[in-house]
Short mmCIF file of C-alpha atoms in Angstrom, two decimals:
data_model
loop_
_atom_site.label_atom_id
_atom_site.label_comp_id
_atom_site.label_asym_id
_atom_site.label_seq_id
_atom_site.Cartn_x
_atom_site.Cartn_y
_atom_site.Cartn_z
CA UNK W 8 -21.54 22.95 -12.56
CA UNK W 9 -18.22 22.76 -14.58
CA UNK W 10 -17.95 22.88 -18.16
CA UNK W 11 -16.87 19.11 -18.43
CA UNK W 12 -20.08 18.18 -16.11
CA UNK W 13 -22.20 19.94 -18.39
CA UNK W 14 -20.75 18.08 -21.45
CA UNK W 15 -19.94 14.75 -20.04
CA UNK W 16 -22.55 14.54 -17.05
CA UNK W 17 -21.74 14.79 -13.43
CA UNK W 18 -19.46 11.63 -12.18
CA UNK W 19 -19.68 10.11 -8.67
CA UNK W 20 -16.59 10.72 -6.99
CA UNK W 21 -15.16 7.72 -5.25
CA UNK W 22 -15.87 7.01 -1.65
CA UNK W 23 -13.14 7.86 0.82
CA UNK W 24 -12.25 4.89 2.97
CA UNK W 25 -10.37 4.73 6.18
CA UNK W 26 -11.82 1.67 7.72
CA UNK W 27 -13.20 -1.36 6.27
CA UNK W 28 -16.89 -1.58 5.76
CA UNK W 29 -18.61 -3.86 8.34
CA UNK W 30 -19.67 -6.39 5.68
CA UNK W 31 -16.59 -7.19 3.87
CA UNK W 32 -15.15 -10.75 3.76
CA UNK W 33 -11.67 -10.76 5.00
CA UNK W 34 -9.13 -13.15 3.83
CA UNK W 35 -5.86 -14.09 5.82
CA UNK W 36 -2.43 -13.81 3.57
CA UNK W 37 1.25 -13.66 4.06
CA UNK W 38 4.07 -12.50 1.94
CA UNK W 39 5.66 -14.98 -0.48
CA UNK W 40 9.45 -15.14 -0.61
CA UNK W 41 10.29 -12.15 -2.83
CA UNK W 42 13.33 -10.24 -4.24
CA UNK W 43 15.31 -7.99 -2.07
CA UNK W 44 14.81 -4.21 -2.25
CA UNK W 45 16.81 -1.14 -1.72
CA UNK W 46 15.44 0.94 1.33
CA UNK W 47 16.84 3.96 3.18
CA UNK W 48 15.32 5.97 6.00
CA UNK W 49 13.89 9.30 4.76
CA UNK W 50 16.56 12.13 5.30
CA UNK W 51 13.99 15.20 4.64
CA UNK W 52 10.25 15.81 3.84
CA UNK W 53 8.62 15.31 0.61
CA UNK W 54 6.30 13.38 -1.67
CA UNK W 55 6.51 10.42 -4.07
CA UNK W 56 4.21 10.10 -6.99
CA UNK W 57 2.96 6.49 -8.01
CA UNK W 58 0.29 5.16 -10.25
CA UNK W 59 -2.06 5.30 -7.23
CA UNK W 60 -1.48 8.87 -6.02
CA UNK W 61 0.86 11.09 -4.16
CA UNK W 62 2.74 9.45 -1.07
CA UNK W 63 4.15 11.89 1.63
CA UNK W 64 7.26 11.04 3.64
CA UNK W 65 8.82 12.53 6.89
CA UNK W 66 12.44 12.70 7.71
CA UNK W 67 13.22 9.98 10.11
CA UNK W 68 9.64 8.69 10.20
CA UNK W 69 9.33 6.72 6.61
CA UNK W 70 11.32 4.40 4.84
CA UNK W 71 11.86 5.12 0.93
CA UNK W 72 11.56 1.57 -0.90
CA UNK W 73 13.00 1.02 -4.42
CA UNK W 74 12.06 -2.25 -5.90
CA UNK W 75 13.91 -4.09 -8.74
CA UNK W 76 11.77 -2.77 -11.48
CA UNK W 77 12.26 0.72 -9.99
CA UNK W 78 8.91 1.05 -8.59
CA UNK W 79 9.04 3.21 -5.26
CA UNK W 80 7.06 3.23 -2.26
CA UNK W 81 7.02 4.80 1.23
CA UNK W 82 6.48 2.84 4.33
CA UNK W 83 6.25 4.10 8.11
CA UNK W 84 9.43 3.35 9.96
CA UNK W 85 7.72 1.28 12.66
CA UNK W 86 5.77 -0.66 10.20
CA UNK W 87 9.13 -1.21 7.99
CA UNK W 88 11.26 -2.25 11.05
CA UNK W 89 8.70 -5.07 12.00
CA UNK W 90 8.08 -6.41 8.38
CA UNK W 91 11.48 -6.25 6.72
CA UNK W 92 14.81 -7.78 7.52
CA UNK W 93 18.16 -6.62 6.42
CA UNK W 94 20.48 -9.10 4.37
CA UNK W 95 24.15 -8.96 4.78
CA UNK W 96 24.49 -7.29 1.45
CA UNK W 97 22.58 -4.28 2.90
CA UNK W 98 19.44 -5.00 1.10
CA UNK W 99 16.11 -5.80 2.57
CA UNK W 100 13.59 -8.87 2.22
CA UNK W 101 10.01 -8.75 3.53
CA UNK W 102 9.75 -11.25 6.34
CA UNK W 103 7.35 -14.04 5.27
CA UNK W 104 6.00 -14.95 8.94
CA UNK W 105 3.76 -12.09 9.17
CA UNK W 106 0.06 -12.38 8.47
CA UNK W 107 -2.06 -9.70 7.02
CA UNK W 108 -5.58 -9.79 5.98
CA UNK W 109 -7.30 -8.30 2.93
CA UNK W 110 -10.59 -7.39 1.38
CA UNK W 111 -12.10 -6.57 -2.00
CA UNK W 112 -14.92 -4.17 -3.24
CA UNK W 113 -17.14 -4.07 -6.15
CA UNK W 114 -16.45 -0.42 -6.92
CA UNK W 115 -13.83 2.07 -6.91
CA UNK W 116 -12.60 3.92 -3.60
CA UNK W 117 -9.99 6.27 -2.29
CA UNK W 118 -8.07 4.62 0.47
CA UNK W 119 -6.72 6.84 3.27
CA UNK W 120 -3.18 5.36 3.89
CA UNK W 121 -0.53 6.48 6.11
CA UNK W 122 1.32 8.06 3.34
CA UNK W 123 -1.96 9.65 1.78
CA UNK W 124 -5.00 8.94 -0.33
CA UNK W 125 -4.47 6.24 -2.93
CA UNK W 126 -7.16 5.04 -5.38
CA UNK W 127 -8.15 1.57 -5.10
CA UNK W 128 -10.30 0.19 -8.34
CA UNK W 129 -12.92 -2.45 -8.04
CA UNK W 130 -11.63 -5.75 -7.47
CA UNK W 131 -8.38 -4.46 -5.89
CA UNK W 132 -7.12 -5.89 -2.83
CA UNK W 133 -7.18 -3.53 0.39
CA UNK W 134 -4.73 -4.89 2.81
CA UNK W 135 -4.41 -4.44 6.46
CA UNK W 136 -1.04 -4.40 7.94
CA UNK W 137 0.35 -5.17 11.32
CA UNK W 138 -0.30 -1.52 12.40
CA UNK W 139 -3.77 -1.41 11.17
CA UNK W 140 -2.62 0.48 8.42
CA UNK W 141 -4.32 -0.11 5.06
CA UNK W 142 -3.30 0.09 1.38
CA UNK W 143 -4.47 -1.04 -1.95
CA UNK W 144 -2.81 -3.40 -4.14
CA UNK W 145 -3.49 -4.56 -7.91
CA UNK W 146 -4.96 -8.28 -7.83
CA UNK W 147 -2.06 -9.24 -10.28
CA UNK W 148 0.63 -7.73 -7.95
CA UNK W 149 -1.12 -9.07 -5.09
CA UNK W 150 -0.92 -12.71 -6.48
CA UNK W 151 2.72 -12.49 -7.07
CA UNK W 152 3.62 -11.30 -3.54
CA UNK W 153 1.19 -12.82 -1.36
CA UNK W 154 -0.11 -16.25 -0.50
CA UNK W 155 -3.06 -17.69 1.71
CA UNK W 156 -1.98 -17.79 5.52
#
C-alpha cells in the first residue's frame, strides 16, 4: 500500500476496455462536414501527448493530424486513407459517407486504441471505426463532428 492510499484510501483503477461490453446500446453516426486538417505520414517513430494519454506512431504506418485549433492526433494509415480525402489545396477533410457506431458507459474506462491506451470518462462516446478500431470522444466534441446516420 502506498502512502497516498493510506491517506486518501485505495481508489479503483479504471477497467481496461478493448471490446464493447455485450450489453451496450450501439448508435449509428457519420461525420458532419467539417474543417480541413493538415496531415502527413509519420517519417519516424514517436509519441504524441494528448489530454487522453500518449499516442504512439510509427514511420510509414500512421498519419499525424493537426486540426485548426492546434490539437493533434494519430490515425493508422489504412484507416486514414479510407476515411479522409485530400482537397486541391493539400489539406484533408473527413469523408461524410462513412458510417460509424458508438456507445457510452456510466463509468470511467481506459480504451485500448490502436495508438495506445486512452481514458474515457463516464458518458464519453466510445466510437468504433471502419477497421473495428475504437477511440473515446468527449460528448460535446462528438456532437460537433458527428450526426445520426
